[in-house]
PDB file of C-alpha atoms and ligand atoms in Angstrom:
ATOM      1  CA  UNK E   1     -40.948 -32.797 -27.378  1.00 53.00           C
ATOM      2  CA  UNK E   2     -40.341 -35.314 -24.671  1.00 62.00           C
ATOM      3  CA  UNK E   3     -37.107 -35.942 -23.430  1.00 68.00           C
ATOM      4  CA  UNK E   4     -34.908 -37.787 -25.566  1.00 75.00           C
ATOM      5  CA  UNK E   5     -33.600 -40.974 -23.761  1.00 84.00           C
ATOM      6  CA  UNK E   6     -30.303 -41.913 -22.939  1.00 85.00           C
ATOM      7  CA  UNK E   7     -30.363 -44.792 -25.952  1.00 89.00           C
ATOM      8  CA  UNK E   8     -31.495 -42.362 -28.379  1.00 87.00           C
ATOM      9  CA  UNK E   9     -28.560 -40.398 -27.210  1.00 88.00           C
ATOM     10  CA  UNK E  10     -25.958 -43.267 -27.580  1.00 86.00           C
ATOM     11  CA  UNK E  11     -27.100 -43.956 -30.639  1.00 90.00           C
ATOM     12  CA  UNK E  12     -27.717 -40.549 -32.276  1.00 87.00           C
ATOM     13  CA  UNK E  13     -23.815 -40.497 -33.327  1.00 88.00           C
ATOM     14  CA  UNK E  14     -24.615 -43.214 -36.274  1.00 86.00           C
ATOM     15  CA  UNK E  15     -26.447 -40.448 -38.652  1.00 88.00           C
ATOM     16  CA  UNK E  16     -23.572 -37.738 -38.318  1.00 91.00           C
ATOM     17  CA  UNK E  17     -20.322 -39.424 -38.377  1.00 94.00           C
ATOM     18  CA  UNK E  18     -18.707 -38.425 -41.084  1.00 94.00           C
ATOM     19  CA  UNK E  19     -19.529 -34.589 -39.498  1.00 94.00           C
ATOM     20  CA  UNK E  20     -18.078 -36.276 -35.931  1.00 93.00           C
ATOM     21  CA  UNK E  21     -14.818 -37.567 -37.654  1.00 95.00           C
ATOM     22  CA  UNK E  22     -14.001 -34.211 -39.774  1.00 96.00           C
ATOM     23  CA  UNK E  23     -14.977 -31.841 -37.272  1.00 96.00           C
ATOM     24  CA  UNK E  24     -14.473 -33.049 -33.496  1.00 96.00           C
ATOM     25  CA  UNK E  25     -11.484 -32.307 -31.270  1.00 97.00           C
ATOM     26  CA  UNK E  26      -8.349 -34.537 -30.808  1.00 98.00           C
ATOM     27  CA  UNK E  27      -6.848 -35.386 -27.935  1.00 98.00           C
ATOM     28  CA  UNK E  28      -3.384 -33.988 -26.732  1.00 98.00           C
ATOM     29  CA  UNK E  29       0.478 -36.005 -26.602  1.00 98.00           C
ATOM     30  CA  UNK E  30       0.687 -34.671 -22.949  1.00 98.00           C
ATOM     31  CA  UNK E  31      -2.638 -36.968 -22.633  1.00 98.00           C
ATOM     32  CA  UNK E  32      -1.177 -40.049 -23.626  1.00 98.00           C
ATOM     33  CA  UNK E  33       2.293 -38.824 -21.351  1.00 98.00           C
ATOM     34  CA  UNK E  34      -0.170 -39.115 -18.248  1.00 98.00           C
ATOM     35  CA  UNK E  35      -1.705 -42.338 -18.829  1.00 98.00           C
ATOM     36  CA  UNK E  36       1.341 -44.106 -19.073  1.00 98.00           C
ATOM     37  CA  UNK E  37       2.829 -42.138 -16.243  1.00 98.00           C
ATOM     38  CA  UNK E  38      -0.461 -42.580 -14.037  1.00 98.00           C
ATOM     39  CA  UNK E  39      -0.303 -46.457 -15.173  1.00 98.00           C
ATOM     40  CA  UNK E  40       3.343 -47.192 -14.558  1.00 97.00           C
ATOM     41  CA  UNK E  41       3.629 -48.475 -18.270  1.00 97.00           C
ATOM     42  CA  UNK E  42       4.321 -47.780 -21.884  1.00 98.00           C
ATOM     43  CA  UNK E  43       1.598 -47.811 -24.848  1.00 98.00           C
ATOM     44  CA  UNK E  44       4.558 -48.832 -26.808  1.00 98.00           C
ATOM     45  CA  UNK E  45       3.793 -52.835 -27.433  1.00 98.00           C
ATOM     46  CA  UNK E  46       0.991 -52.510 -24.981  1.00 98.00           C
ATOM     47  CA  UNK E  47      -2.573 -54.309 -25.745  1.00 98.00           C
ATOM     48  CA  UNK E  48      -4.699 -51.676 -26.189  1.00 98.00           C
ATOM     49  CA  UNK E  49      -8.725 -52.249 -26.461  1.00 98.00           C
ATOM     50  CA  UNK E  50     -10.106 -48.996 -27.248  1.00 98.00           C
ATOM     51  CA  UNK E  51     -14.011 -49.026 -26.454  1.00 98.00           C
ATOM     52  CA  UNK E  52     -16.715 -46.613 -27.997  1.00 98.00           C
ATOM     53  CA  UNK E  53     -14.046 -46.528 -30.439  1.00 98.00           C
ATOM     54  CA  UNK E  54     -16.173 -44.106 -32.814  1.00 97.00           C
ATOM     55  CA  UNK E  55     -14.576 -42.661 -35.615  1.00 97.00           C
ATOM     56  CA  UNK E  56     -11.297 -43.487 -34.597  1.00 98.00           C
ATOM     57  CA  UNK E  57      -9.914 -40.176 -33.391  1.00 98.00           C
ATOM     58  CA  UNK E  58      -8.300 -41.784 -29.758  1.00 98.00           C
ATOM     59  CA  UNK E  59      -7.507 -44.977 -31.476  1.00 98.00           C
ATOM     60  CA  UNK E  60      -5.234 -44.084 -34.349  1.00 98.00           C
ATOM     61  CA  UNK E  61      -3.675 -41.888 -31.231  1.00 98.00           C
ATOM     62  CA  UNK E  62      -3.194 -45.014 -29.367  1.00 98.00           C
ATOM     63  CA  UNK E  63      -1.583 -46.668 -32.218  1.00 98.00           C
ATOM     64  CA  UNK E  64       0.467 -43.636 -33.102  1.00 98.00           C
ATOM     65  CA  UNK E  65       2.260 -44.348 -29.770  1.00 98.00           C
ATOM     66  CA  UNK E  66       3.078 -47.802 -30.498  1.00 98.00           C
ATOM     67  CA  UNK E  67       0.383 -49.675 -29.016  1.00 98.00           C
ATOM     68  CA  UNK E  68      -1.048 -53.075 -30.147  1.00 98.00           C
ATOM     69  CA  UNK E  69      -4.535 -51.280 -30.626  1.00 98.00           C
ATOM     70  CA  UNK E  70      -7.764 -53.477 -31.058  1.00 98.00           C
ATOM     71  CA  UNK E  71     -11.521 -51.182 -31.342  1.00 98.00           C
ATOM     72  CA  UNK E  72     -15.000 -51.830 -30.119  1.00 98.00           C
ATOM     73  CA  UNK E  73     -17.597 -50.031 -31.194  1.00 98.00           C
ATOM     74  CA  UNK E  74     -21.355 -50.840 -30.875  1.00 97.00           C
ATOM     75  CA  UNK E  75     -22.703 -47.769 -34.102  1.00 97.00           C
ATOM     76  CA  UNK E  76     -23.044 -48.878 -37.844  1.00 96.00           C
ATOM     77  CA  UNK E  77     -22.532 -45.601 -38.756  1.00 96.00           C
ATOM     78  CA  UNK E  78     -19.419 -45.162 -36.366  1.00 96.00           C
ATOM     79  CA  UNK E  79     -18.089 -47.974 -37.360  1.00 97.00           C
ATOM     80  CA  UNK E  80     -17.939 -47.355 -41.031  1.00 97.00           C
ATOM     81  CA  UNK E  81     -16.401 -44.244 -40.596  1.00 97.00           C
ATOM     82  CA  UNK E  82     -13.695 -45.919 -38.610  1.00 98.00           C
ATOM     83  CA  UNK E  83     -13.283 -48.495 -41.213  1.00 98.00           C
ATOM     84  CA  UNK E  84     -12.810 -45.828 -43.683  1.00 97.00           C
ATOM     85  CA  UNK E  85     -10.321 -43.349 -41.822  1.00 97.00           C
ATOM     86  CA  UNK E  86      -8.364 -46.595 -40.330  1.00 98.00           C
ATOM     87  CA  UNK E  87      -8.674 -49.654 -42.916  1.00 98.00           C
ATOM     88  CA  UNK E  88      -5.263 -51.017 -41.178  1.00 98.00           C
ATOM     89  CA  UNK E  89      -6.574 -50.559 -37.426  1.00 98.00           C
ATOM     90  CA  UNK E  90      -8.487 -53.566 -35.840  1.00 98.00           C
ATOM     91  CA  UNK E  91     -12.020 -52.617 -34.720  1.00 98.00           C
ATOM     92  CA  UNK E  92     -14.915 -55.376 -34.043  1.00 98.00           C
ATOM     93  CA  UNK E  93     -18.746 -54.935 -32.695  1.00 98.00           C
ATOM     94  CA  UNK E  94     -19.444 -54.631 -29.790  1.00 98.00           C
ATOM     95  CA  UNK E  95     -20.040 -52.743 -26.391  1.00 97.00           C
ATOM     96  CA  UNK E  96     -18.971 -51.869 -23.072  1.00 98.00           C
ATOM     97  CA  UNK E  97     -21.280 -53.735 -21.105  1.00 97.00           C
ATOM     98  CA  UNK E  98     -20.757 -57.001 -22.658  1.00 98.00           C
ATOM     99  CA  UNK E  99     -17.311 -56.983 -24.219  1.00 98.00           C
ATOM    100  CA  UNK E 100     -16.381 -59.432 -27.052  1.00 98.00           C
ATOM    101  CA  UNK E 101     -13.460 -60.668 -25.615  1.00 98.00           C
ATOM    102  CA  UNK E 102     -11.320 -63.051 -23.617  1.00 98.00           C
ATOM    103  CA  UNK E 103     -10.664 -62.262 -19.528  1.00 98.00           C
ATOM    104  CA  UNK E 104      -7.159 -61.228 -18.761  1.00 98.00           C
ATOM    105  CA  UNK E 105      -6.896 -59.956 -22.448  1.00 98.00           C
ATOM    106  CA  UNK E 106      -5.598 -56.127 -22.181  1.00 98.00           C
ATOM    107  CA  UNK E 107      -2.953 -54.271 -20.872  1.00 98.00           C
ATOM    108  CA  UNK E 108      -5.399 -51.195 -21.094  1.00 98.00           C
ATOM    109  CA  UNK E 109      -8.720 -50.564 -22.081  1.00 98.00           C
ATOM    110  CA  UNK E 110      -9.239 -46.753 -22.940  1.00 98.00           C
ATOM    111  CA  UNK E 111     -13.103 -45.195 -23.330  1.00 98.00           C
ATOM    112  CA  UNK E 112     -12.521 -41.633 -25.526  1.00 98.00           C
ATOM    113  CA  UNK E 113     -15.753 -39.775 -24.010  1.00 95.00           C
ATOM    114  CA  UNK E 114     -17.314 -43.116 -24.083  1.00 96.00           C
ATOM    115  CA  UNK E 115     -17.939 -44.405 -20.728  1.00 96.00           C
ATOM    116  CA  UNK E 116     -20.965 -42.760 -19.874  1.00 93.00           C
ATOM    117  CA  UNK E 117     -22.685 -44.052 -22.726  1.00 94.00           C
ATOM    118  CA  UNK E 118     -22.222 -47.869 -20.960  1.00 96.00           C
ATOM    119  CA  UNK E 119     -24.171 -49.361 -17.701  1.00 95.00           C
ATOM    120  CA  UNK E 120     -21.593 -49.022 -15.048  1.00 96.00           C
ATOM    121  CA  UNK E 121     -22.642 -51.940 -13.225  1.00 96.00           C
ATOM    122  CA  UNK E 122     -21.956 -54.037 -16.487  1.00 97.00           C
ATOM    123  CA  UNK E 123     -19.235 -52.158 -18.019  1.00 97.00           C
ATOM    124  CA  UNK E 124     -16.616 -52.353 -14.750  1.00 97.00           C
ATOM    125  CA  UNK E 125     -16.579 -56.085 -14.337  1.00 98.00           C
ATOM    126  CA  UNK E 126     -15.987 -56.500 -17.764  1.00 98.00           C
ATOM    127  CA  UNK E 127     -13.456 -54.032 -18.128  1.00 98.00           C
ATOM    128  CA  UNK E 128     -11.912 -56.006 -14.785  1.00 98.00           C
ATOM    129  CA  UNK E 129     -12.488 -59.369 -16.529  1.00 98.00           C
ATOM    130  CA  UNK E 130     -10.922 -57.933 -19.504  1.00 98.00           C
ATOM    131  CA  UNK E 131      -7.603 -56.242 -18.108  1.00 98.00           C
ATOM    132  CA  UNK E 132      -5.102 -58.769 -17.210  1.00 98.00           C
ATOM    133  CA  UNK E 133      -3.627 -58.372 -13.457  1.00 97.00           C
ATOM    134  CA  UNK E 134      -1.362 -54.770 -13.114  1.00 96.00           C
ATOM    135  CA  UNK E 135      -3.582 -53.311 -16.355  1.00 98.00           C
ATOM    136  CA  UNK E 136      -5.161 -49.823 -16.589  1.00 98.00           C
ATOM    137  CA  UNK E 137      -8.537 -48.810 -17.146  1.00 98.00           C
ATOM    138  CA  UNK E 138      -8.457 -45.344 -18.669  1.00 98.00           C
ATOM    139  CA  UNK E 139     -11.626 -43.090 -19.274  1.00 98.00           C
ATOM    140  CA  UNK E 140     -11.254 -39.218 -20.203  1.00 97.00           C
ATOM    141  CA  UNK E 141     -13.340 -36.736 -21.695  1.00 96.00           C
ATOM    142  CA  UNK E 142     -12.428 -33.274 -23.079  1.00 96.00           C
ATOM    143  CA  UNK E 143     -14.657 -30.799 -21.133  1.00 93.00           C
ATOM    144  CA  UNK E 144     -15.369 -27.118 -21.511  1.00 91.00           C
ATOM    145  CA  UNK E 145     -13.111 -25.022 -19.372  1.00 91.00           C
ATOM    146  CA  UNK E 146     -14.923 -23.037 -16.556  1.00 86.00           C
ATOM    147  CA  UNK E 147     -12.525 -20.002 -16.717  1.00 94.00           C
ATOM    148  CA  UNK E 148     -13.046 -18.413 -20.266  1.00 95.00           C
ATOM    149  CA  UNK E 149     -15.694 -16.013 -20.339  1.00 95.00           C
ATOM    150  CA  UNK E 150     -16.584 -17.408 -24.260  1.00 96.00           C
ATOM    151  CA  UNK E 151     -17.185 -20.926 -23.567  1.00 94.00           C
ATOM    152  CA  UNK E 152     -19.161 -19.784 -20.545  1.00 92.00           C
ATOM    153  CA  UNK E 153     -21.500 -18.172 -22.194  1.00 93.00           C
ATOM    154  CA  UNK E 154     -21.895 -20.536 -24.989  1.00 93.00           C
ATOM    155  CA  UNK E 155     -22.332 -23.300 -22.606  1.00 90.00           C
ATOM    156  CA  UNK E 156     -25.132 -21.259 -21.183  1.00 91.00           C
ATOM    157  CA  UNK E 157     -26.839 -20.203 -24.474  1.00 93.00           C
ATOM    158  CA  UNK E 158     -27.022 -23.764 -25.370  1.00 91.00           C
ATOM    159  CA  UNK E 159     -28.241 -24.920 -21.810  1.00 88.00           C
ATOM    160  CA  UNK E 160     -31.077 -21.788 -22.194  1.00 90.00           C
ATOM    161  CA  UNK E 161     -32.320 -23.410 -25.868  1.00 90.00           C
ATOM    162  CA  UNK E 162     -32.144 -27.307 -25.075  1.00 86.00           C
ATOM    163  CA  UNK E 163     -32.729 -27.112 -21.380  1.00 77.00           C
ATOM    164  CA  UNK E 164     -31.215 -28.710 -18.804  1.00 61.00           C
ATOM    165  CA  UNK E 165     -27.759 -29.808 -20.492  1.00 54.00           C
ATOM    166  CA  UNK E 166     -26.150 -32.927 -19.242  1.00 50.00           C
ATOM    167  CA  UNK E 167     -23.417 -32.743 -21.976  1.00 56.00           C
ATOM    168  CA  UNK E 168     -20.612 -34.375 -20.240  1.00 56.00           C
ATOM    169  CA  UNK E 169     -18.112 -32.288 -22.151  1.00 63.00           C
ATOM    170  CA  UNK E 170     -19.886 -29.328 -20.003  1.00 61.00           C
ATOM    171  CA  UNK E 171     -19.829 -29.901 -16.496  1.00 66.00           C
ATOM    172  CA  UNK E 172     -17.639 -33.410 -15.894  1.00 75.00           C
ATOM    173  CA  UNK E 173     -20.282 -35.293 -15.098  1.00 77.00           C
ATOM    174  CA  UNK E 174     -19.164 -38.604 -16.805  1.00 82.00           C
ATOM    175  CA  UNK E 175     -15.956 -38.595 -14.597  1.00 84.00           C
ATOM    176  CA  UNK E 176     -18.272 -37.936 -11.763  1.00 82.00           C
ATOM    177  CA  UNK E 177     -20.300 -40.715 -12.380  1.00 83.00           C
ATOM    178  CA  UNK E 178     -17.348 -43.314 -12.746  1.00 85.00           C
ATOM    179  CA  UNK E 179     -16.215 -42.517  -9.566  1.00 88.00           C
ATOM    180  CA  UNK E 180     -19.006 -43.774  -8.223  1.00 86.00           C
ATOM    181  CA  UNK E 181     -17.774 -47.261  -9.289  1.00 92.00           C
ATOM    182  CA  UNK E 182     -20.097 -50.197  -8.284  1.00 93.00           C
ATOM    183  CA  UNK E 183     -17.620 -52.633  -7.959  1.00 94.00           C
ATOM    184  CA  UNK E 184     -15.391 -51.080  -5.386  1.00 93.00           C
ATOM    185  CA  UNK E 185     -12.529 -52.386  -7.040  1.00 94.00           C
ATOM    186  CA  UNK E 186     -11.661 -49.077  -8.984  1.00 96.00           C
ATOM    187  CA  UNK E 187      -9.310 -46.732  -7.231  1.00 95.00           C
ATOM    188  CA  UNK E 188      -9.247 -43.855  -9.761  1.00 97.00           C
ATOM    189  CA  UNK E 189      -6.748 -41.032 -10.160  1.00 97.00           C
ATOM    190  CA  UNK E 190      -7.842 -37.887 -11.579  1.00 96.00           C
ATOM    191  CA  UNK E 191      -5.624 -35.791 -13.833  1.00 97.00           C
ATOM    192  CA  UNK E 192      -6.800 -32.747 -15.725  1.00 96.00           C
ATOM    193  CA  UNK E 193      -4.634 -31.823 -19.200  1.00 98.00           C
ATOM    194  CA  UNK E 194      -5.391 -28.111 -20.982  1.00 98.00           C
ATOM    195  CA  UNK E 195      -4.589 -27.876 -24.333  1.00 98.00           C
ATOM    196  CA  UNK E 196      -6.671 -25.755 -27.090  1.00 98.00           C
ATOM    197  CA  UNK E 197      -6.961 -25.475 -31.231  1.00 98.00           C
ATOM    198  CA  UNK E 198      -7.803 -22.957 -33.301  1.00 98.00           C
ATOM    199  CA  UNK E 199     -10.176 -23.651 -36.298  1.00 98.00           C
ATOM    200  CA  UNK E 200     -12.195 -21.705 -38.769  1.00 98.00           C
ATOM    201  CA  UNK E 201     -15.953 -21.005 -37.089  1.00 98.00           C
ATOM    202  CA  UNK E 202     -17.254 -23.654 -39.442  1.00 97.00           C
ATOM    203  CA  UNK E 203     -15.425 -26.658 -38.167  1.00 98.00           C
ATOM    204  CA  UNK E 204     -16.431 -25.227 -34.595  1.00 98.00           C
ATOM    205  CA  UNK E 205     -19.917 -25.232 -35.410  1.00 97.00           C
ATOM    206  CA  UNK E 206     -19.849 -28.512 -37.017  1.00 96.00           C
ATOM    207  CA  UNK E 207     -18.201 -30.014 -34.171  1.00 96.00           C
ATOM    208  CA  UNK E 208     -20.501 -28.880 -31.450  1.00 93.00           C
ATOM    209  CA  UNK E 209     -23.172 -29.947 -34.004  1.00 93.00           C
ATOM    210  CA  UNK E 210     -22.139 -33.333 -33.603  1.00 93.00           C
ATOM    211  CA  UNK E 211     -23.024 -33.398 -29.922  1.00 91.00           C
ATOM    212  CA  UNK E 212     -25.746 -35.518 -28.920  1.00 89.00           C
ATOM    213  CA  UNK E 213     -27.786 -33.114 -27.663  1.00 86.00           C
ATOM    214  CA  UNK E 214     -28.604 -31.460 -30.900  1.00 89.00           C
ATOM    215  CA  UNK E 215     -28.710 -34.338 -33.058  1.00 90.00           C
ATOM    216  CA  UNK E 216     -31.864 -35.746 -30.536  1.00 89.00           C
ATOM    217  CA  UNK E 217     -33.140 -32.461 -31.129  1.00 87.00           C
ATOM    218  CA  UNK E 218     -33.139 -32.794 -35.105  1.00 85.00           C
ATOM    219  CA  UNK E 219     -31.771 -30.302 -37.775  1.00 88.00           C
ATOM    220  CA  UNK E 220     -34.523 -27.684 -37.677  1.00 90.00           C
ATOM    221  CA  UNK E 221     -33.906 -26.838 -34.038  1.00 89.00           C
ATOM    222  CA  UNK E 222     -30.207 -27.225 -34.074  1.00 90.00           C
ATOM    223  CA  UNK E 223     -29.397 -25.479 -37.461  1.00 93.00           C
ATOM    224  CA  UNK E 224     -31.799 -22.473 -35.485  1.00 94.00           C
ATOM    225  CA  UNK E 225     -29.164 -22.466 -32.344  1.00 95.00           C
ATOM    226  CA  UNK E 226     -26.298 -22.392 -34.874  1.00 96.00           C
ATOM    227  CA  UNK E 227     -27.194 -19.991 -37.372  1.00 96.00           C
ATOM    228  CA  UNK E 228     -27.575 -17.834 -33.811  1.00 96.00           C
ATOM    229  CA  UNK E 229     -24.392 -19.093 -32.027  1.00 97.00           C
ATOM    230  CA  UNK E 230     -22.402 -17.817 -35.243  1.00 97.00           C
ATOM    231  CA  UNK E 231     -23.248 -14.222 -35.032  1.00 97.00           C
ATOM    232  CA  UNK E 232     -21.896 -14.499 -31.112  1.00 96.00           C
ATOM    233  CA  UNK E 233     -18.626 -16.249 -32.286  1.00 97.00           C
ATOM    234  CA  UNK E 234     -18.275 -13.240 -34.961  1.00 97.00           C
ATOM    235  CA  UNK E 235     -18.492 -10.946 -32.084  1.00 95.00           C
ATOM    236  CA  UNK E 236     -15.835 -12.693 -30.035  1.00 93.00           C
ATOM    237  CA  UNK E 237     -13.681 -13.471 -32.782  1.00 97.00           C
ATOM    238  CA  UNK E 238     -13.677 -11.389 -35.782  1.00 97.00           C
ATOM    239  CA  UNK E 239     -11.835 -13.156 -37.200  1.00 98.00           C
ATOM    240  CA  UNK E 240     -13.788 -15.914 -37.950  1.00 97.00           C
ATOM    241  CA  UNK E 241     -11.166 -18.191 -36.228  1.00 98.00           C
ATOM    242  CA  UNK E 242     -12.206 -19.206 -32.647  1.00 98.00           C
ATOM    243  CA  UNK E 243      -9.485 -20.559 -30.293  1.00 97.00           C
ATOM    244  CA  UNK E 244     -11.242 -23.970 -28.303  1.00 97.00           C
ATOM    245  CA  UNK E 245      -9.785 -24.713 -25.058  1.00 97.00           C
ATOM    246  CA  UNK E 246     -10.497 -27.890 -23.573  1.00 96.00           C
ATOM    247  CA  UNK E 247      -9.711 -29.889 -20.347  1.00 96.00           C
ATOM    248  CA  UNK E 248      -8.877 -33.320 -20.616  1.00 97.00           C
ATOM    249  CA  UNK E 249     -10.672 -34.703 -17.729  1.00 96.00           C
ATOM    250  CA  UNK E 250      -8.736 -38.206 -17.226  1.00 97.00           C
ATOM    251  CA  UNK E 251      -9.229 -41.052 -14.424  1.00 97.00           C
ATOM    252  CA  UNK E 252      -6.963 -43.737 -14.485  1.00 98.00           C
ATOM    253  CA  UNK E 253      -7.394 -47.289 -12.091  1.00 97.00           C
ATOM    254  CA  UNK E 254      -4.900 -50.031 -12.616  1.00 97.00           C
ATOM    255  CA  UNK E 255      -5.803 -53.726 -11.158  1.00 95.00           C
ATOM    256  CA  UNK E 256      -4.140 -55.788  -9.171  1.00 89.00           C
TER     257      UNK E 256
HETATM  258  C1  SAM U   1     -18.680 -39.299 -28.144  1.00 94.35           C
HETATM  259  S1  SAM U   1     -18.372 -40.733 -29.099  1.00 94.35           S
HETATM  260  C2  SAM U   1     -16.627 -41.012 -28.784  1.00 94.35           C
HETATM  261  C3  SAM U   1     -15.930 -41.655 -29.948  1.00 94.35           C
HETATM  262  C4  SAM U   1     -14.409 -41.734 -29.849  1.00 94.35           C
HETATM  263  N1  SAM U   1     -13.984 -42.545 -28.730  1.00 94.35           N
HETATM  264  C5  SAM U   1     -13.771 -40.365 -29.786  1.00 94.35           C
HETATM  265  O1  SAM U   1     -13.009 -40.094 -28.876  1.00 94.35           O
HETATM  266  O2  SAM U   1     -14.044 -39.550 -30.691  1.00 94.35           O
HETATM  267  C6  SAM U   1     -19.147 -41.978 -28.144  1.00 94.35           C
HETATM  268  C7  SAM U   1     -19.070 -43.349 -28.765  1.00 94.35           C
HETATM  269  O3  SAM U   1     -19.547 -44.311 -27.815  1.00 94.35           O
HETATM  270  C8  SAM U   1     -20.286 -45.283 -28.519  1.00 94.35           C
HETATM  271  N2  SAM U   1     -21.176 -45.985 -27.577  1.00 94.35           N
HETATM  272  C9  SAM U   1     -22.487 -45.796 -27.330  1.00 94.35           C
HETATM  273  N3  SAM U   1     -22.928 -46.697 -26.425  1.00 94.35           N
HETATM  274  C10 SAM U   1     -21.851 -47.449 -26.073  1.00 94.35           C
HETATM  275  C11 SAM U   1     -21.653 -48.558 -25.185  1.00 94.35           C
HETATM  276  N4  SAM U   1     -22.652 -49.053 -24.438  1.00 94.35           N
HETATM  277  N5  SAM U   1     -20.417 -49.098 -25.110  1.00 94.35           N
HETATM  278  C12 SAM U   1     -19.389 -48.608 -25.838  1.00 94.35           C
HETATM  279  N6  SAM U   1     -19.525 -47.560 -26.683  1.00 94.35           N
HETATM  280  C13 SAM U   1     -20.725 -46.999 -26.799  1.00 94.35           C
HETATM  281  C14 SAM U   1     -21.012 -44.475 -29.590  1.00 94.35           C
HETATM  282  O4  SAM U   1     -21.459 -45.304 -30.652  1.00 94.35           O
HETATM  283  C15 SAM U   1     -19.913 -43.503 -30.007  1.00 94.35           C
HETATM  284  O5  SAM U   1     -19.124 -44.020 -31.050  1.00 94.35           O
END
């Protein structure tokens, strides 16, 4: 099988959303504590435009802490989900590089494990055209910790079956990669927040289902892996009820 392109990628969320919205992780309060510490302002009242909005799961968050919350997302299938799960939240079409939206418009625009999916060199200036002067552009991405022996070895089973892995939730490569920001105008700060779950070893398997990397690789291949991976989990956690750590990988640049 040749190597499935980034676009396929971006776009492979569309056919599994309603697995991506019941299954994938959340994001933590002590999060949403950092951006507004790390920006110098409250959510509460703030303009929020939440981009690669997705099913929703960072933008009812947003709007849970009293921000004026508007969503872009580019996916039919994303988007529908969204609509369904949040019928009272804002959310129009559109992307990252080309936002659908006035300049000096946000207080902050936010990208839940989004931004790598957009062109930097398109997706900066318009998130600086976007954010009004003394706004915050805030990306973050829950990654796979690098200290617990379990998600260490998962990360390198599935890195063994699908090859080289450029998940960003593995190895913080999307943070990485908006550092290198090709405007120059984006002086990031990077925090990292730990916080874990615990959830029945179905929802876990669903949720790393809904990666992109095994939906390119189509059900056959990644219902293979799974049926696998489960027999590890059962040997780390009897139980059936496996613990998920993950570190909020946040960068936050505010404009001047
Ligand atoms: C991993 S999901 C994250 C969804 C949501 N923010 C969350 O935290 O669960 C990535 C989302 O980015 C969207 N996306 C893909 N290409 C994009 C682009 N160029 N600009 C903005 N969003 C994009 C996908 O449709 C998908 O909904």
């Amino acid at each position: 099988m040749t190597a499935p392109s980034h676009t396929d990628r971006a776009r492979s969320f569309n056919a599994a959303a309603a697995q991506y919205a019941a299954n994938r992780p959340s994001y933590p309060p002590a999060l949403f504590d950092a951006i507004e510490e790390l920006a110098g302002r409250r959510l509460t009242g703030a303009r929020v435009v939440d981009v690669g909005a997705g099913t929703g799961i960072g933008t009812a968050l947003l709007r849970g802490r009293g921000a004026e919350v508007l969503a872009v997302e580019p996916g039919d299938g994303m988007a529908a989900q969204f609509r369904l799960h949040h019928p009272d939240i804002p959310i129009v079409r559109g992307n990252g590089n080309a936002l659908p939206l006035a300049a000096a418009s946000a207080d902050f625009i936010t990208y839940a494990q989004a931004w790598h999916w957009t062109d930097p060199t398109h997706s900066a200036p318009e998130a600086l055209r976007v954010l009004r002067p003394g706004g915050a552009l805030a990306l973050w991405w829950n990654t796979t910790p690098l200290d617990i022996p379990w998600h260490i070895e998962q990360a390198k089973r599935i890195e063994r079956r699908f090859g080289n892995h450029p998940a960003v939730e593995q190895n913080g490569s999307g943070a990485r990669a908006a550092l290198a920001d090709p405007t120059g105008r984006l002086d990031f700060t990077r925090r990292k927040v730990r916080w874990s779950r615990r959830v029945p070893i179905g929802t876990h398997l669903a949720n790393i289902g809904s990666h992109s990397i095994f939906l390119v690789h189509g059900t056959e291949a990644s219902t293979a892996f799974l049926t696998e991976e489960k027999q590890h989990l059962l040997n780390a956690f009897p139980d059936g009820i496996i613990e998920e750590t993950y570190d909020v990988d946040l960068l936050i640049a505010t404009t001047s």
